Amino acid sequence: MSDSIKLHYTVSPDDFTRAGEASGDVKSKLKKMGVPPEAVRKVAIAMYEGEINMVIHANGGNIDVEITEDSIIMILADKGPGIADIEQAMQAGWSTAPDNVRSLGFGAGMGLPNMKKYSDDMTIDTVLGVGTTVTMRVDV
């Protein structure tokens, strides 16, 4: 693959029925492209966790994915409240999800930790009251 492939997705706020559509589409495309299964798995998990976080915490947002011969880069950008304490948010089990979200089986506090675990590189840029951009890379 000499050129990169760019994909764009819009994540709707509070729409748990559509949450996961973007990560599922990327997973399907990567499989069809012959990307190694372990890389596909890592992308699918990391992106799904980010997508769910955008639905729960950030009033939705946009995901841009760039697929190159060496890596898959996912940029998840929202205009949510921002993350007050990134270090605390990275702790497994820590969550600000409301009870109604937890009753649906989400909000266990594993989103950001799993995003980091299943990506080869992850950065978080956040500004309170403005939004958050998470950039993840999975090497192929």
PDB file of C-alpha atoms in Angstrom:
ATOM      1  CA  MET A   1       0.000   0.000   0.000  1.00  0.00           C
ATOM      2  CA  SER A   2       1.780   3.124  -1.181  1.00  0.00           C
ATOM      3  CA  ASP A   3      -0.841   5.710  -0.195  1.00  0.00           C
ATOM      4  CA  SER A   4      -2.621   6.073   3.077  1.00  0.00           C
ATOM      5  CA  ILE A   5      -6.345   5.510   3.460  1.00  0.00           C
ATOM      6  CA  LYS A   6      -8.265   8.113   5.445  1.00  0.00           C
ATOM      7  CA  LEU A   7     -11.604   7.476   7.108  1.00  0.00           C
ATOM      8  CA  HIS A   8     -13.884   9.862   9.015  1.00  0.00           C
ATOM      9  CA  TYR A   9     -16.661   9.057  11.469  1.00  0.00           C
ATOM     10  CA  THR A  10     -19.085  11.122  13.532  1.00  0.00           C
ATOM     11  CA  VAL A  11     -19.978   9.758  16.965  1.00  0.00           C
ATOM     12  CA  SER A  12     -23.439  10.741  18.220  1.00  0.00           C
ATOM     13  CA  PRO A  13     -23.827  11.801  21.850  1.00  0.00           C
ATOM     14  CA  ASP A  14     -25.740   9.498  24.215  1.00  0.00           C
ATOM     15  CA  ASP A  15     -26.550   7.035  21.401  1.00  0.00           C
ATOM     16  CA  PHE A  16     -25.590   3.639  22.798  1.00  0.00           C
ATOM     17  CA  THR A  17     -27.442   1.880  19.966  1.00  0.00           C
ATOM     18  CA  ARG A  18     -24.900   3.191  17.438  1.00  0.00           C
ATOM     19  CA  ALA A  19     -21.844   3.185  19.701  1.00  0.00           C
ATOM     20  CA  GLY A  20     -19.284   0.860  18.188  1.00  0.00           C
ATOM     21  CA  GLU A  21     -20.327   1.366  14.559  1.00  0.00           C
ATOM     22  CA  ALA A  22     -17.160   3.296  13.675  1.00  0.00           C
ATOM     23  CA  SER A  23     -14.783   0.828  15.324  1.00  0.00           C
ATOM     24  CA  GLY A  24     -16.697  -2.063  13.753  1.00  0.00           C
ATOM     25  CA  ASP A  25     -16.393  -0.494  10.304  1.00  0.00           C
ATOM     26  CA  VAL A  26     -12.645   0.053  10.713  1.00  0.00           C
ATOM     27  CA  LYS A  27     -12.219  -3.525  11.962  1.00  0.00           C
ATOM     28  CA  SER A  28     -14.041  -4.855   8.900  1.00  0.00           C
ATOM     29  CA  LYS A  29     -11.999  -2.722   6.498  1.00  0.00           C
ATOM     30  CA  LEU A  30      -8.689  -3.721   8.110  1.00  0.00           C
ATOM     31  CA  LYS A  31      -9.590  -7.427   7.873  1.00  0.00           C
ATOM     32  CA  LYS A  32     -10.450  -7.039   4.166  1.00  0.00           C
ATOM     33  CA  MET A  33      -7.115  -5.275   3.618  1.00  0.00           C
ATOM     34  CA  GLY A  34      -5.241  -8.222   5.120  1.00  0.00           C
ATOM     35  CA  VAL A  35      -3.915  -6.361   8.163  1.00  0.00           C
ATOM     36  CA  PRO A  36      -2.500  -8.852  10.694  1.00  0.00           C
ATOM     37  CA  PRO A  37      -5.216 -10.086  13.103  1.00  0.00           C
ATOM     38  CA  GLU A  38      -3.390  -8.863  16.244  1.00  0.00           C
ATOM     39  CA  ALA A  39      -3.209  -5.310  14.864  1.00  0.00           C
ATOM     40  CA  VAL A  40      -6.892  -5.472  13.864  1.00  0.00           C
ATOM     41  CA  ARG A  41      -7.798  -6.633  17.380  1.00  0.00           C
ATOM     42  CA  LYS A  42      -5.805  -3.843  19.039  1.00  0.00           C
ATOM     43  CA  VAL A  43      -7.339  -1.165  16.799  1.00  0.00           C
ATOM     44  CA  ALA A  44     -10.871  -2.490  17.338  1.00  0.00           C
ATOM     45  CA  ILE A  45     -10.545  -2.531  21.140  1.00  0.00           C
ATOM     46  CA  ALA A  46      -8.749   0.814  21.488  1.00  0.00           C
ATOM     47  CA  MET A  47     -11.097   2.602  19.108  1.00  0.00           C
ATOM     48  CA  TYR A  48     -14.249   1.050  20.617  1.00  0.00           C
ATOM     49  CA  GLU A  49     -13.230   2.163  24.106  1.00  0.00           C
ATOM     50  CA  GLY A  50     -12.633   5.696  22.814  1.00  0.00           C
ATOM     51  CA  GLU A  51     -15.906   5.700  20.943  1.00  0.00           C
ATOM     52  CA  ILE A  52     -17.817   4.657  24.075  1.00  0.00           C
ATOM     53  CA  ASN A  53     -16.049   7.365  26.100  1.00  0.00           C
ATOM     54  CA  MET A  54     -17.151   9.940  23.521  1.00  0.00           C
ATOM     55  CA  VAL A  55     -20.777   8.773  23.846  1.00  0.00           C
ATOM     56  CA  ILE A  56     -20.736   8.721  27.661  1.00  0.00           C
ATOM     57  CA  HIS A  57     -18.620  11.734  28.580  1.00  0.00           C
ATOM     58  CA  ALA A  58     -18.090  14.059  25.646  1.00  0.00           C
ATOM     59  CA  ASN A  59     -21.318  14.728  23.755  1.00  0.00           C
ATOM     60  CA  GLY A  60     -20.000  12.695  20.835  1.00  0.00           C
ATOM     61  CA  GLY A  61     -17.312  13.925  18.478  1.00  0.00           C
ATOM     62  CA  ASN A  62     -15.306  12.933  15.433  1.00  0.00           C
ATOM     63  CA  ILE A  63     -12.894  10.103  14.726  1.00  0.00           C
ATOM     64  CA  ASP A  64     -10.352  10.295  11.935  1.00  0.00           C
ATOM     65  CA  VAL A  65      -8.422   7.169  11.024  1.00  0.00           C
ATOM     66  CA  GLU A  66      -5.371   6.987   8.798  1.00  0.00           C
ATOM     67  CA  ILE A  67      -4.230   3.575   7.612  1.00  0.00           C
ATOM     68  CA  THR A  68      -0.713   3.303   6.248  1.00  0.00           C
ATOM     69  CA  GLU A  69       1.456   0.355   5.440  1.00  0.00           C
ATOM     70  CA  ASP A  70       3.174   0.690   8.864  1.00  0.00           C
ATOM     71  CA  SER A  71       0.459   1.835  11.249  1.00  0.00           C
ATOM     72  CA  ILE A  72      -3.120   2.800  11.950  1.00  0.00           C
ATOM     73  CA  ILE A  73      -3.558   6.224  13.528  1.00  0.00           C
ATOM     74  CA  MET A  74      -6.827   7.115  15.245  1.00  0.00           C
ATOM     75  CA  ILE A  75      -7.612  10.691  16.260  1.00  0.00           C
ATOM     76  CA  LEU A  76     -10.665  11.027  18.492  1.00  0.00           C
ATOM     77  CA  ALA A  77     -11.714  14.647  19.008  1.00  0.00           C
ATOM     78  CA  ASP A  78     -14.623  15.957  21.064  1.00  0.00           C
ATOM     79  CA  LYS A  79     -15.955  19.210  22.422  1.00  0.00           C
ATOM     80  CA  GLY A  80     -16.855  17.732  25.791  1.00  0.00           C
ATOM     81  CA  PRO A  81     -15.983  18.986  29.262  1.00  0.00           C
ATOM     82  CA  GLY A  82     -12.330  17.887  29.115  1.00  0.00           C
ATOM     83  CA  ILE A  83     -10.547  15.635  31.588  1.00  0.00           C
ATOM     84  CA  ALA A  84      -9.817  17.324  34.909  1.00  0.00           C
ATOM     85  CA  ASP A  85      -7.163  14.850  36.079  1.00  0.00           C
ATOM     86  CA  ILE A  86      -5.628  12.668  33.362  1.00  0.00           C
ATOM     87  CA  GLU A  87      -3.512  10.694  35.834  1.00  0.00           C
ATOM     88  CA  GLN A  88      -6.594   9.783  37.862  1.00  0.00           C
ATOM     89  CA  ALA A  89      -8.620   9.044  34.706  1.00  0.00           C
ATOM     90  CA  MET A  90      -5.911   6.580  33.625  1.00  0.00           C
ATOM     91  CA  GLN A  91      -6.396   4.529  36.807  1.00  0.00           C
ATOM     92  CA  ALA A  92      -8.272   1.280  36.114  1.00  0.00           C
ATOM     93  CA  GLY A  93     -11.703   1.378  37.717  1.00  0.00           C
ATOM     94  CA  TRP A  94     -11.931   5.149  38.159  1.00  0.00           C
ATOM     95  CA  SER A  95     -14.997   6.565  36.415  1.00  0.00           C
ATOM     96  CA  THR A  96     -17.205   9.621  36.298  1.00  0.00           C
ATOM     97  CA  ALA A  97     -19.974   7.771  34.435  1.00  0.00           C
ATOM     98  CA  PRO A  98     -23.428   8.461  35.849  1.00  0.00           C
ATOM     99  CA  ASP A  99     -25.539   5.669  37.344  1.00  0.00           C
ATOM    100  CA  ASN A 100     -27.854   5.421  34.322  1.00  0.00           C
ATOM    101  CA  VAL A 101     -24.814   4.653  32.125  1.00  0.00           C
ATOM    102  CA  ARG A 102     -23.465   2.132  34.627  1.00  0.00           C
ATOM    103  CA  SER A 103     -26.867   0.405  34.667  1.00  0.00           C
ATOM    104  CA  LEU A 104     -26.376  -0.229  30.921  1.00  0.00           C
ATOM    105  CA  GLY A 105     -23.110  -2.037  31.638  1.00  0.00           C
ATOM    106  CA  PHE A 106     -20.787   0.832  30.698  1.00  0.00           C
ATOM    107  CA  GLY A 107     -18.677   3.176  32.805  1.00  0.00           C
ATOM    108  CA  ALA A 108     -16.475   0.630  34.581  1.00  0.00           C
ATOM    109  CA  GLY A 109     -13.450   2.917  34.370  1.00  0.00           C
ATOM    110  CA  MET A 110     -11.508   0.800  31.877  1.00  0.00           C
ATOM    111  CA  GLY A 111     -11.835   3.022  28.783  1.00  0.00           C
ATOM    112  CA  LEU A 112      -8.629   5.056  28.921  1.00  0.00           C
ATOM    113  CA  PRO A 113      -6.544   2.254  30.488  1.00  0.00           C
ATOM    114  CA  ASN A 114      -7.634  -0.122  27.696  1.00  0.00           C
ATOM    115  CA  MET A 115      -7.010   2.513  25.042  1.00  0.00           C
ATOM    116  CA  LYS A 116      -3.435   2.838  26.299  1.00  0.00           C
ATOM    117  CA  LYS A 117      -2.996  -0.937  26.699  1.00  0.00           C
ATOM    118  CA  TYR A 118      -4.115  -1.750  23.152  1.00  0.00           C
ATOM    119  CA  SER A 119      -2.290   1.052  21.335  1.00  0.00           C
ATOM    120  CA  ASP A 120       1.433   1.305  20.678  1.00  0.00           C
ATOM    121  CA  ASP A 121       1.364   5.027  21.425  1.00  0.00           C
ATOM    122  CA  MET A 122      -1.303   7.282  22.919  1.00  0.00           C
ATOM    123  CA  THR A 123      -1.438  10.986  23.693  1.00  0.00           C
ATOM    124  CA  ILE A 124      -4.212  12.945  25.375  1.00  0.00           C
ATOM    125  CA  ASP A 125      -4.646  16.663  24.792  1.00  0.00           C
ATOM    126  CA  THR A 126      -7.417  18.121  26.923  1.00  0.00           C
ATOM    127  CA  VAL A 127      -8.639  21.584  27.868  1.00  0.00           C
ATOM    128  CA  LEU A 128     -11.359  21.918  30.493  1.00  0.00           C
ATOM    129  CA  GLY A 129     -14.540  23.325  29.003  1.00  0.00           C
ATOM    130  CA  VAL A 130     -13.167  23.000  25.453  1.00  0.00           C
ATOM    131  CA  GLY A 131     -12.672  19.302  24.725  1.00  0.00           C
ATOM    132  CA  THR A 132     -10.274  16.415  24.410  1.00  0.00           C
ATOM    133  CA  THR A 133      -8.294  14.918  21.568  1.00  0.00           C
ATOM    134  CA  VAL A 134      -6.877  11.430  21.983  1.00  0.00           C
ATOM    135  CA  THR A 135      -4.411  10.223  19.365  1.00  0.00           C
ATOM    136  CA  MET A 136      -3.586   6.521  19.249  1.00  0.00           C
ATOM    137  CA  ARG A 137      -1.248   4.572  16.981  1.00  0.00           C
ATOM    138  CA  VAL A 138      -1.202   0.847  16.402  1.00  0.00           C
ATOM    139  CA  ASP A 139       1.793  -0.498  14.504  1.00  0.00           C
ATOM    140  CA  VAL A 140       1.210  -3.062  11.772  1.00  0.00           C
TER     141      VAL A 140
END
